[in-house]
Amino acid sequence: MNAIAPPAPPADLAASTSAPVRRAPTLTDRLRPHVQHVLAVIIPPIMLIGLLVAVWEWASSSPTASLPPPSRVWDDAKELILNPFYDRGGLDKGLGLHLFASLQRVAVGFALSAVAGVALGMLVGSSRFAMRALDPLFQVLRTVPPLAWLPLSLAAFREAQPSAIFVIFITAVWPIIINTAVGVRNVPADYRNVARVIRLSPFDWFLRIVVPAAAPYIFTGLRIGVGLSWLAIIAAEMLIGGVGIGFFVWDAWNSSNLSDIIVALAYIGVVGFLLDRAMALVGRAVTRGTSEQ
Amino acid sequence: MERDFLDISRVSVRFGPGAPLVLNGIDLKVRQGEYVAVIGHSGCGKSTLLNVVAGLLTATQGGVILEGKEVTEPGPDRAVVFQNHSLLPWLTVYENVKLAVDRTAGRGMSRAERHDWTLRNLALVRMEGHAQKRPHEISGGMKQRVGIARALAMKPKVLLLDEPFGALDALTRAHLQDQVMAIHADLGTTVMMITHDVDEAVLLSDRIVMMTNGPTATIGEVLEVDLPRPRHRLALASDPRFIAAREAVLRFLYERHALPAAA
């Protein structure tokens, strides 16, 4: 019944002695949230993939099934999966080497289309006359499917390699042109007014205002373009032959290696995904600060 | 000496042939060092008038003469502080001001002088501590201060303010108004400010130009604000001359030229 029963000093003492004892967070403590986050992101897709593989195994396990189950794919194509870089000469190469050949074509074709696309887009975006002249042409040509260009480019170049590169170029260039033009046309009027007040030269106006203002649009175009060129190269290689992942798929089909095709498709998908991600990352790094107002 | 510094004479503007006049016969003479506010309801063409003075817009009739030279195009002698700051988002605060310095007042300066001049103008609006930030990292009031620093860094003959504090909260606005008053007292820059805030107009200006409602807006009345400077908002709040000037503007805006839609 005493109101001042608990004496203060012991409480103080307890607090002061317990404070230094509190240990610093260990490495596991600090890593735990990160690990939890990574697990939360990774576990759902892994579960789904596991489920799909199980359904696939079950669905194609009957002797009359037309497609091989995952276990057969593993048995048939173990070497393809585990050793992507073997080379036995000719076309008997690992998938890594086929992909590398395809990626080289994409690199050349896409680089050309990026340069030409950005340049043409800038022209169309900044000149009304150029837009009126070129836009109808672009609108018609961009609907032509990539492979429809192949016979014409084979006739023109008379060789497989430049023809494939041309097909990539002509596929990827349209979204780059169109997005660049939209970006240039959408430079805010305020920036134009600022530039007029400080009397920027046309060259500086272009370099210091138009290019950075249009950069987010340009990178959207480049990202769409790189995806399209990966689509186009697989199809083009099926027709022109030689080393390349597209021809590998066609070759496997001709020799009824369904397992090889399945493995190749997985590789194509992963590479396409990585290309898209890489482009998005470059875009984000370059346009940092530009798109945020 | 009594020659008019900025002479806006018989300015009419229409957007496209056949369209109604937006501005009709605006006549306004501004003395050197004077602070003039243009006030009116939205849509009365006050921003159009400012754009004509800036040279961003060509008058259909009439013209603008600054120090004996006709205005034909935009230029740094009529620096504009835009309503929505218009800083370039990919440049830092420092780079935004530096870009203007390099192309205008900084011509003929050495590299170090341009750097110093940029920092001096940032210091004028107390933004030197945020020089390396990008526009999206600073508040709306700070952006507007950088806009003012950028305009002042061009060493303009006339500073044109297009509703510079319109988008800011009341406290930030008051703070910026005090800064602009201090800068005006310091540098003696001629200022033409567009506003729709009656208190702001009375507090800051030597003269208030009241516009009638658009279309075919024109100058309705001009009020001389003969309050001594420096002015302090607290002391003025109960000053009869401040109250009278405020009432005169309010009567113009809400009695004689009330917006039909608002009535």
Coordinates of C-alpha atoms in Angstrom, one line a residue:
Chain A
M1 CA 0.0 0.0 0.0
N2 CA 3.0 2.3 -0.1
A3 CA 2.9 4.6 -3.1
I4 CA 6.6 5.0 -3.4
A5 CA 7.4 1.4 -2.9
P6 CA 9.7 0.6 -5.8
P7 CA 13.0 2.5 -5.2
A8 CA 14.3 4.3 -8.2
P9 CA 18.1 3.5 -8.1
P10 CA 17.9 -0.2 -8.8
A11 CA 15.8 0.5 -11.9
D12 CA 18.4 3.0 -13.2
L13 CA 21.1 0.5 -12.4
A14 CA 19.3 -2.2 -14.3
A15 CA 18.9 0.0 -17.3
S16 CA 22.5 1.2 -17.4
T17 CA 23.9 -2.3 -17.0
S18 CA 21.7 -3.9 -19.6
A19 CA 22.3 -1.3 -22.3
P20 CA 25.9 -2.3 -23.1
V21 CA 25.0 -5.9 -23.1
R22 CA 22.7 -5.5 -26.0
R23 CA 24.7 -7.2 -28.8
A24 CA 25.2 -5.6 -32.2
P25 CA 23.2 -7.2 -35.0
T26 CA 25.0 -10.1 -36.4
L27 CA 25.5 -10.8 -40.1
T28 CA 22.6 -13.2 -40.2
D29 CA 20.4 -10.6 -38.6
R30 CA 21.3 -8.0 -41.2
L31 CA 20.9 -10.5 -44.1
R32 CA 17.6 -11.9 -43.0
P33 CA 15.3 -9.3 -44.6
H34 CA 17.2 -9.5 -47.9
V35 CA 17.1 -13.3 -47.9
Q36 CA 13.4 -13.2 -47.1
H37 CA 12.7 -10.8 -49.9
V38 CA 14.6 -12.9 -52.4
L39 CA 12.8 -16.0 -51.3
A40 CA 9.5 -14.3 -51.6
V41 CA 10.3 -13.3 -55.2
I42 CA 11.8 -16.6 -56.3
I43 CA 9.6 -19.2 -54.6
P44 CA 6.3 -18.6 -56.5
P45 CA 7.8 -18.9 -60.0
I46 CA 9.8 -22.0 -59.0
M47 CA 6.6 -23.6 -57.6
L48 CA 4.7 -22.9 -60.8
I49 CA 7.5 -24.2 -63.0
G50 CA 7.6 -27.4 -60.9
L51 CA 3.9 -27.8 -61.3
L52 CA 4.0 -27.2 -65.0
V53 CA 6.8 -29.8 -65.5
A54 CA 4.8 -32.3 -63.4
V55 CA 1.7 -31.8 -65.5
W56 CA 3.8 -32.0 -68.7
E57 CA 5.4 -35.3 -67.5
W58 CA 2.0 -36.7 -66.7
A59 CA 0.4 -35.5 -69.9
S60 CA 3.0 -36.9 -72.2
S61 CA 3.8 -40.1 -70.3
S62 CA 1.4 -42.3 -72.3
P63 CA 3.2 -44.4 -75.1
T64 CA 1.0 -42.7 -77.8
A65 CA 1.9 -39.2 -76.8
S66 CA 3.3 -37.1 -79.6
L67 CA 5.7 -34.9 -77.5
P68 CA 8.4 -36.2 -75.2
P69 CA 8.0 -35.9 -71.4
P70 CA 10.6 -33.8 -69.5
S71 CA 12.4 -37.0 -68.4
R72 CA 13.0 -38.0 -72.0
V73 CA 14.1 -34.5 -72.9
W74 CA 16.7 -34.7 -70.1
D75 CA 17.9 -38.1 -71.3
D76 CA 18.0 -37.2 -75.0
A77 CA 19.5 -33.7 -74.7
K78 CA 21.6 -33.9 -71.6
E79 CA 24.7 -32.9 -73.4
L80 CA 23.0 -29.9 -75.0
I81 CA 21.8 -28.7 -71.6
L82 CA 25.0 -29.4 -69.6
N83 CA 27.6 -28.4 -72.2
P84 CA 26.5 -25.4 -74.3
F85 CA 30.0 -24.8 -75.8
Y86 CA 31.1 -28.0 -77.4
D87 CA 32.3 -27.8 -80.9
R88 CA 32.6 -30.9 -83.2
G89 CA 33.0 -28.9 -86.4
G90 CA 30.4 -28.1 -89.0
L91 CA 27.0 -27.5 -87.5
D92 CA 27.4 -29.9 -84.6
K93 CA 28.0 -27.3 -82.0
G94 CA 26.7 -26.5 -78.5
L95 CA 23.7 -24.3 -78.1
G96 CA 25.8 -21.5 -76.6
L97 CA 27.8 -21.3 -79.9
H98 CA 24.6 -21.2 -81.9
L99 CA 23.2 -18.5 -79.7
F100 CA 26.4 -16.6 -80.0
A101 CA 26.2 -16.6 -83.8
S102 CA 22.6 -15.4 -83.6
L103 CA 23.4 -12.7 -81.1
Q104 CA 26.2 -11.4 -83.3
R105 CA 23.7 -11.0 -86.2
V106 CA 21.3 -9.2 -83.9
A107 CA 24.0 -7.0 -82.5
V108 CA 25.0 -5.8 -86.0
G109 CA 21.4 -5.4 -87.3
F110 CA 20.1 -3.8 -84.2
A111 CA 23.0 -1.4 -83.9
L112 CA 22.3 -0.3 -87.5
S113 CA 18.6 0.1 -86.8
A114 CA 19.3 2.0 -83.6
V115 CA 21.5 4.6 -85.4
A116 CA 19.2 4.9 -88.4
G117 CA 16.0 4.8 -86.4
V118 CA 17.1 7.5 -83.9
A119 CA 18.4 9.7 -86.7
L120 CA 15.2 9.3 -88.8
G121 CA 13.0 9.7 -85.8
M122 CA 14.7 13.0 -84.9
L123 CA 14.2 14.2 -88.4
V124 CA 10.5 13.2 -88.5
G125 CA 9.9 14.6 -85.0
S126 CA 11.4 18.0 -85.7
S127 CA 10.4 18.7 -89.2
R128 CA 6.8 18.9 -90.2
F129 CA 7.8 18.5 -93.9
A130 CA 9.8 15.4 -93.2
M131 CA 6.9 14.0 -91.2
R132 CA 4.4 14.6 -93.9
A133 CA 6.7 13.1 -96.5
L134 CA 7.9 10.0 -94.6
D135 CA 5.1 9.1 -92.2
P136 CA 2.8 7.4 -94.8
L137 CA 5.7 5.4 -96.1
F138 CA 6.6 4.3 -92.5
Q139 CA 3.1 3.4 -91.7
V140 CA 2.8 1.1 -94.7
L141 CA 6.3 -0.5 -94.5
R142 CA 6.2 -1.2 -90.8
T143 CA 3.2 -3.6 -91.2
V144 CA 5.2 -5.8 -93.6
P145 CA 6.1 -8.9 -91.7
P146 CA 9.9 -9.4 -91.2
L147 CA 10.1 -12.6 -93.2
A148 CA 8.4 -11.0 -96.2
W149 CA 11.6 -9.0 -96.6
L150 CA 13.8 -12.0 -96.7
P151 CA 13.4 -13.1 -100.4
L152 CA 14.0 -9.5 -101.5
S153 CA 17.1 -9.0 -99.4
L154 CA 18.5 -12.4 -100.5
A155 CA 18.0 -11.3 -104.1
A156 CA 19.7 -8.0 -103.3
F157 CA 22.6 -9.2 -101.2
R158 CA 23.0 -12.7 -102.7
E159 CA 24.4 -13.9 -99.4
A160 CA 22.8 -15.3 -96.2
Q161 CA 24.6 -13.2 -93.6
P162 CA 23.8 -9.7 -94.8
S163 CA 20.3 -10.8 -95.7
A164 CA 19.7 -11.9 -92.1
I165 CA 21.1 -8.7 -90.8
F166 CA 18.9 -6.6 -93.1
V167 CA 15.8 -8.5 -91.9
I168 CA 16.7 -7.6 -88.3
F169 CA 17.4 -4.0 -89.3
I170 CA 14.1 -3.6 -91.1
T171 CA 12.2 -5.2 -88.3
A172 CA 13.6 -3.2 -85.4
V173 CA 13.8 0.2 -87.1
W174 CA 10.1 1.1 -87.1
P175 CA 9.4 1.3 -83.3
I176 CA 12.7 3.1 -82.9
I177 CA 11.7 5.7 -85.5
I178 CA 8.2 6.2 -84.3
N179 CA 9.1 6.4 -80.6
T180 CA 11.9 8.8 -81.2
A181 CA 9.7 11.0 -83.3
V182 CA 7.0 11.1 -80.6
G183 CA 9.6 11.9 -78.0
V184 CA 11.0 14.8 -80.0
R185 CA 7.5 16.1 -80.8
N186 CA 6.6 15.9 -77.1
V187 CA 9.4 18.1 -75.8
P188 CA 7.4 20.4 -73.4
A189 CA 6.6 23.9 -74.7
D190 CA 8.1 25.3 -71.4
Y191 CA 11.5 23.9 -72.3
R192 CA 11.2 25.5 -75.8
N193 CA 10.3 28.9 -74.1
V194 CA 13.3 28.6 -71.8
A195 CA 15.6 27.9 -74.7
R196 CA 14.2 30.8 -76.6
V197 CA 14.7 33.2 -73.7
I198 CA 18.3 32.2 -73.2
R199 CA 18.7 32.1 -77.0
L200 CA 20.2 28.6 -77.3
S201 CA 21.6 27.9 -80.7
P202 CA 19.7 25.2 -82.8
F203 CA 22.6 22.9 -82.2
D204 CA 22.6 23.4 -78.4
W205 CA 18.8 23.2 -78.4
F206 CA 19.0 19.9 -80.0
L207 CA 21.8 18.4 -77.9
R208 CA 21.0 19.9 -74.5
I209 CA 17.2 19.9 -74.6
V210 CA 15.7 17.6 -77.3
V211 CA 17.9 14.6 -76.8
P212 CA 17.6 14.3 -73.0
A213 CA 13.9 15.1 -73.1
A214 CA 13.3 12.4 -75.8
A215 CA 15.6 9.9 -74.2
P216 CA 12.9 7.9 -72.3
Y217 CA 10.9 7.6 -75.5
I218 CA 13.9 6.6 -77.5
F219 CA 14.8 3.8 -75.0
T220 CA 11.2 2.5 -75.1
G221 CA 11.6 2.2 -78.9
L222 CA 15.0 0.5 -78.5
R223 CA 13.6 -2.0 -76.1
I224 CA 10.7 -2.9 -78.4
G225 CA 13.2 -3.0 -81.2
V226 CA 15.5 -5.4 -79.6
G227 CA 12.6 -7.8 -78.7
L228 CA 11.4 -7.7 -82.3
S229 CA 14.9 -8.4 -83.7
W230 CA 15.2 -11.4 -81.5
L231 CA 11.9 -12.6 -82.9
A232 CA 13.0 -12.0 -86.5
I233 CA 16.4 -13.6 -86.3
I234 CA 15.0 -17.0 -85.2
A235 CA 12.6 -17.0 -88.1
A236 CA 15.2 -15.7 -90.6
E237 CA 17.8 -18.3 -89.6
M238 CA 15.4 -21.1 -90.1
L239 CA 15.3 -20.1 -93.8
I240 CA 18.9 -19.1 -94.5
G241 CA 20.7 -21.9 -92.6
G242 CA 24.2 -21.9 -91.3
V243 CA 25.2 -21.6 -87.6
G244 CA 22.5 -20.0 -85.5
I245 CA 19.9 -21.0 -83.0
G246 CA 17.1 -20.6 -85.6
F247 CA 18.7 -23.1 -88.0
F248 CA 19.4 -25.4 -85.1
V249 CA 15.7 -25.6 -84.4
W250 CA 14.9 -26.3 -88.0
D251 CA 17.7 -28.9 -88.3
A252 CA 16.4 -30.6 -85.2
W253 CA 13.0 -30.7 -86.6
N254 CA 14.3 -32.3 -89.9
S255 CA 16.0 -35.0 -87.8
S256 CA 13.0 -35.4 -85.5
N257 CA 14.9 -34.4 -82.4
L258 CA 12.0 -33.0 -80.5
S259 CA 13.9 -32.9 -77.2
D260 CA 16.6 -30.7 -78.8
I261 CA 13.9 -28.3 -80.0
I262 CA 12.4 -28.0 -76.5
V263 CA 15.8 -27.3 -75.0
A264 CA 16.5 -24.7 -77.7
L265 CA 13.2 -23.0 -77.1
A266 CA 14.0 -22.6 -73.4
Y267 CA 17.4 -21.1 -74.3
I268 CA 15.8 -18.7 -76.9
G269 CA 13.3 -17.5 -74.3
V270 CA 15.9 -16.9 -71.6
V271 CA 18.2 -15.0 -74.0
G272 CA 15.2 -12.9 -75.2
F273 CA 14.3 -12.1 -71.7
L274 CA 17.9 -11.1 -70.9
L275 CA 18.1 -8.9 -73.9
D276 CA 15.0 -7.1 -72.9
R277 CA 16.2 -6.7 -69.3
A278 CA 19.6 -5.4 -70.4
M279 CA 18.0 -2.8 -72.7
A280 CA 15.7 -1.7 -69.8
L281 CA 18.6 -1.4 -67.5
V282 CA 20.7 0.7 -69.9
G283 CA 17.6 2.9 -70.5
R284 CA 17.1 3.4 -66.8
A285 CA 20.7 4.2 -66.2
V286 CA 20.9 6.7 -69.1
T287 CA 17.6 8.5 -68.5
R288 CA 18.1 8.7 -64.7
G289 CA 16.4 12.0 -63.6
T290 CA 14.9 12.7 -67.0
S291 CA 11.6 11.1 -66.6
E292 CA 11.1 12.2 -63.0
Q293 CA 9.6 15.7 -62.8
Chain B
M1 CA 15.6 60.8 -67.8
E2 CA 11.8 60.6 -67.7
R3 CA 11.9 58.6 -70.9
D4 CA 9.8 55.4 -70.4
F5 CA 11.9 52.3 -69.9
L6 CA 9.4 49.7 -71.0
D7 CA 6.7 51.0 -73.4
I8 CA 3.8 48.7 -74.2
S9 CA 1.8 50.5 -76.8
R10 CA -1.6 49.7 -78.4
V11 CA -1.0 45.9 -78.1
S12 CA -3.8 43.7 -79.5
V13 CA -3.6 40.0 -79.9
R14 CA -5.8 37.5 -81.7
F15 CA -5.0 33.8 -82.2
G16 CA -5.6 33.2 -85.8
P17 CA -7.5 35.3 -88.3
G18 CA -11.2 35.6 -87.6
A19 CA -10.8 34.7 -83.9
P20 CA -11.9 37.3 -81.3
L21 CA -9.3 39.6 -79.9
V22 CA -7.7 38.3 -76.7
L23 CA -6.2 41.6 -75.8
N24 CA -7.5 44.9 -77.0
G25 CA -5.3 48.0 -77.2
I26 CA -3.1 47.6 -74.1
D27 CA -1.2 50.8 -73.3
L28 CA 1.3 50.6 -70.4
K29 CA 4.5 52.5 -69.7
V30 CA 6.8 51.2 -67.0
R31 CA 9.6 53.2 -65.4
Q32 CA 13.0 51.8 -64.7
G33 CA 13.1 50.0 -61.3
E34 CA 9.4 50.0 -61.0
Y35 CA 7.5 46.9 -59.8
V36 CA 4.2 46.5 -61.7
A37 CA 1.7 43.9 -61.1
V38 CA -0.9 42.9 -63.6
I39 CA -4.0 41.4 -62.0
G40 CA -7.2 40.0 -63.4
H41 CA -9.5 37.0 -63.4
S42 CA -8.2 33.8 -65.1
G43 CA -8.7 33.9 -68.9
C44 CA -8.3 37.7 -69.1
G45 CA -5.2 37.4 -71.2
K46 CA -2.7 38.6 -68.6
S47 CA -0.3 35.8 -69.4
T48 CA -0.7 36.6 -73.1
L49 CA 0.4 40.1 -72.3
L50 CA 3.5 38.9 -70.5
N51 CA 4.3 36.6 -73.4
V52 CA 4.1 39.5 -75.8
V53 CA 6.6 41.5 -73.6
A54 CA 8.8 38.4 -73.4
G55 CA 8.7 38.2 -77.2
L56 CA 7.4 34.6 -77.0
L57 CA 4.3 35.8 -78.8
T58 CA 4.0 38.5 -81.5
A59 CA 1.3 41.1 -81.1
T60 CA -1.3 41.2 -83.9
Q61 CA -1.2 45.0 -83.6
G62 CA 0.9 47.4 -81.6
G63 CA 4.3 46.6 -80.1
V64 CA 6.6 46.7 -77.1
I65 CA 9.7 49.0 -76.9
L66 CA 12.4 48.3 -74.2
E67 CA 15.0 51.1 -73.8
G68 CA 14.2 52.5 -77.2
K69 CA 14.5 49.1 -79.0
E70 CA 11.5 47.2 -80.3
V71 CA 10.9 43.7 -79.0
T72 CA 10.9 41.2 -81.8
E73 CA 12.1 38.0 -80.2
P74 CA 12.7 36.5 -76.8
G75 CA 15.9 37.4 -75.1
P76 CA 17.7 37.4 -71.8
D77 CA 17.1 41.1 -71.3
R78 CA 13.5 40.1 -70.5
A79 CA 14.0 37.0 -68.4
V80 CA 10.9 35.1 -67.5
V81 CA 10.1 33.1 -64.4
F82 CA 7.6 30.6 -65.6
Q83 CA 4.5 29.6 -63.7
N84 CA 5.6 26.0 -63.4
H85 CA 9.3 26.7 -62.8
S86 CA 10.4 24.9 -66.1
L87 CA 13.6 23.6 -64.8
L88 CA 15.2 21.0 -66.9
P89 CA 14.8 17.8 -64.9
W90 CA 18.1 16.1 -66.2
L91 CA 20.2 19.0 -64.9
T92 CA 21.1 19.8 -61.3
V93 CA 20.0 23.1 -59.8
Y94 CA 23.5 24.4 -60.4
E95 CA 23.5 23.2 -64.0
N96 CA 20.1 24.8 -64.7
V97 CA 21.3 28.2 -63.7
K98 CA 24.8 27.7 -65.2
L99 CA 23.2 26.8 -68.6
A100 CA 21.5 30.2 -68.6
V101 CA 24.6 32.0 -67.4
D102 CA 26.8 30.4 -70.1
R103 CA 24.5 31.6 -72.9
T104 CA 23.6 35.0 -71.6
A105 CA 25.3 37.2 -68.9
G106 CA 28.3 34.8 -68.8
R107 CA 29.5 35.6 -72.4
G108 CA 32.8 37.3 -72.0
M109 CA 33.3 36.0 -68.5
S110 CA 36.1 33.5 -67.6
R111 CA 35.1 30.0 -66.5
A112 CA 35.7 30.9 -62.8
E113 CA 33.7 34.1 -63.1
R114 CA 30.7 32.2 -64.6
H115 CA 30.9 29.7 -61.8
D116 CA 31.0 32.5 -59.2
W117 CA 28.1 34.3 -60.9
T118 CA 26.0 31.1 -60.9
L119 CA 26.7 30.5 -57.2
R120 CA 26.0 34.2 -56.4
N121 CA 22.6 34.0 -57.9
L122 CA 21.8 30.8 -56.2
A123 CA 22.9 32.4 -52.9
L124 CA 20.5 35.3 -53.7
V125 CA 17.6 32.9 -53.3
R126 CA 19.3 30.9 -50.6
M127 CA 19.7 27.8 -52.8
E128 CA 23.5 27.5 -52.7
G129 CA 23.2 24.6 -50.3
H130 CA 21.1 22.6 -52.8
A131 CA 23.2 23.3 -55.9
Q132 CA 23.9 19.6 -56.7
K133 CA 20.3 18.4 -56.3
R134 CA 18.0 17.6 -59.2
P135 CA 14.7 19.4 -59.6
H136 CA 12.7 16.3 -58.5
E137 CA 14.6 16.3 -55.2
I138 CA 13.6 19.7 -54.0
S139 CA 10.2 21.3 -53.1
G140 CA 8.0 23.4 -55.3
G141 CA 9.0 26.6 -53.5
M142 CA 12.7 25.7 -54.0
K143 CA 12.1 25.0 -57.7
Q144 CA 10.5 28.4 -58.1
R145 CA 13.5 30.0 -56.3
V146 CA 15.8 28.3 -58.7
G147 CA 13.7 29.7 -61.5
I148 CA 14.1 33.2 -60.1
A149 CA 17.9 32.7 -59.7
R150 CA 18.1 31.5 -63.3
A151 CA 16.2 34.6 -64.5
L152 CA 18.2 37.0 -62.4
A153 CA 21.5 35.4 -63.5
M154 CA 20.7 36.6 -67.1
K155 CA 21.1 40.2 -65.7
P156 CA 17.7 41.2 -67.2
K157 CA 16.5 44.7 -67.8
V158 CA 13.0 43.6 -67.0
L159 CA 12.2 40.5 -64.9
L160 CA 8.9 39.0 -66.0
L161 CA 7.1 36.9 -63.4
D162 CA 4.2 34.8 -64.7
E163 CA 2.2 33.9 -61.6
P164 CA 5.4 32.7 -60.0
F165 CA 3.8 31.7 -56.6
G166 CA 0.5 30.5 -57.9
A167 CA 1.1 26.8 -57.3
L168 CA 2.6 27.2 -53.8
D169 CA 1.1 26.9 -50.3
A170 CA 0.4 30.2 -48.5
L171 CA 3.4 30.0 -46.1
T172 CA 5.9 29.2 -48.8
R173 CA 4.3 31.9 -50.9
A174 CA 4.7 34.6 -48.2
H175 CA 8.3 33.5 -47.7
L176 CA 9.1 33.8 -51.4
Q177 CA 7.3 37.2 -51.7
D178 CA 9.6 38.5 -49.0
Q179 CA 12.6 37.2 -50.8
V180 CA 11.5 38.8 -54.1
M181 CA 10.9 42.1 -52.3
A182 CA 14.4 42.0 -50.8
I183 CA 15.9 41.2 -54.2
H184 CA 14.0 44.0 -55.8
A185 CA 15.2 46.4 -53.1
D186 CA 18.8 45.2 -53.5
L187 CA 19.1 45.1 -57.3
G188 CA 16.5 47.7 -58.4
T189 CA 15.4 45.4 -61.2
T190 CA 12.3 46.4 -63.1
V191 CA 9.6 43.8 -62.5
M192 CA 6.4 43.0 -64.3
M193 CA 4.5 40.4 -62.4
I194 CA 1.3 38.5 -63.4
T195 CA -0.8 37.5 -60.5
H196 CA -4.4 36.8 -59.3
D197 CA -3.6 37.3 -55.7
V198 CA -4.8 40.7 -54.4
D199 CA -2.6 40.8 -51.3
E200 CA 0.4 39.8 -53.3
A201 CA -0.2 42.6 -55.8
V202 CA -0.6 45.3 -53.1
L203 CA 2.3 44.1 -51.0
L204 CA 4.8 43.9 -53.8
S205 CA 4.1 46.5 -56.4
D206 CA 4.4 50.2 -57.0
R207 CA 1.5 50.0 -59.4
I208 CA -1.3 47.6 -60.0
V209 CA -2.7 47.2 -63.5
M210 CA -6.2 45.8 -63.4
M211 CA -7.5 43.9 -66.5
T212 CA -11.1 43.6 -67.6
N213 CA -12.5 40.2 -68.4
G214 CA -11.7 38.5 -71.6
P215 CA -12.2 38.0 -74.5
T216 CA -11.1 41.5 -75.8
A217 CA -9.6 42.3 -72.4
T218 CA -8.1 45.6 -71.8
I219 CA -6.7 47.7 -68.9
G220 CA -9.6 48.7 -66.7
E221 CA -7.8 50.7 -64.0
V222 CA -4.3 51.4 -62.8
L223 CA -3.7 51.9 -59.1
E224 CA -0.7 53.6 -57.6
V225 CA 0.4 51.9 -54.4
D226 CA 2.2 54.6 -52.4
L227 CA 3.3 52.6 -49.5
P228 CA 6.8 53.3 -48.3
R229 CA 9.5 50.6 -48.8
P230 CA 10.8 48.5 -47.2
R231 CA 7.4 47.0 -46.6
H232 CA 6.6 44.5 -43.9
R233 CA 3.6 42.3 -44.2
L234 CA 2.8 42.4 -40.5
A235 CA 3.0 46.2 -40.2
L236 CA 1.0 46.6 -43.3
A237 CA -1.8 44.4 -42.3
S238 CA -3.4 47.2 -40.3
D239 CA -2.1 50.1 -42.3
P240 CA -5.1 52.1 -43.6
R241 CA -3.3 52.8 -46.9
F242 CA -2.7 49.1 -47.5
I243 CA -6.3 48.3 -46.6
A244 CA -7.6 51.0 -48.9
A245 CA -5.5 49.8 -51.8
R246 CA -6.6 46.2 -51.2
E247 CA -10.2 47.3 -51.1
A248 CA -9.9 49.2 -54.4
V249 CA -8.5 46.1 -56.2
L250 CA -11.1 43.9 -54.6
R251 CA -13.9 46.2 -55.7
F252 CA -12.6 46.3 -59.2
L253 CA -12.4 42.5 -59.4
Y254 CA -15.5 41.5 -57.6
E255 CA -17.9 44.4 -58.1
R256 CA -17.3 46.0 -61.4
H257 CA -15.7 43.1 -63.2
A258 CA -16.9 40.0 -61.5
L259 CA -16.8 36.9 -63.6
P260 CA -20.3 36.2 -64.9
A261 CA -19.9 32.5 -64.1
A262 CA -18.9 33.3 -60.5
A263 CA -21.8 35.6 -59.9

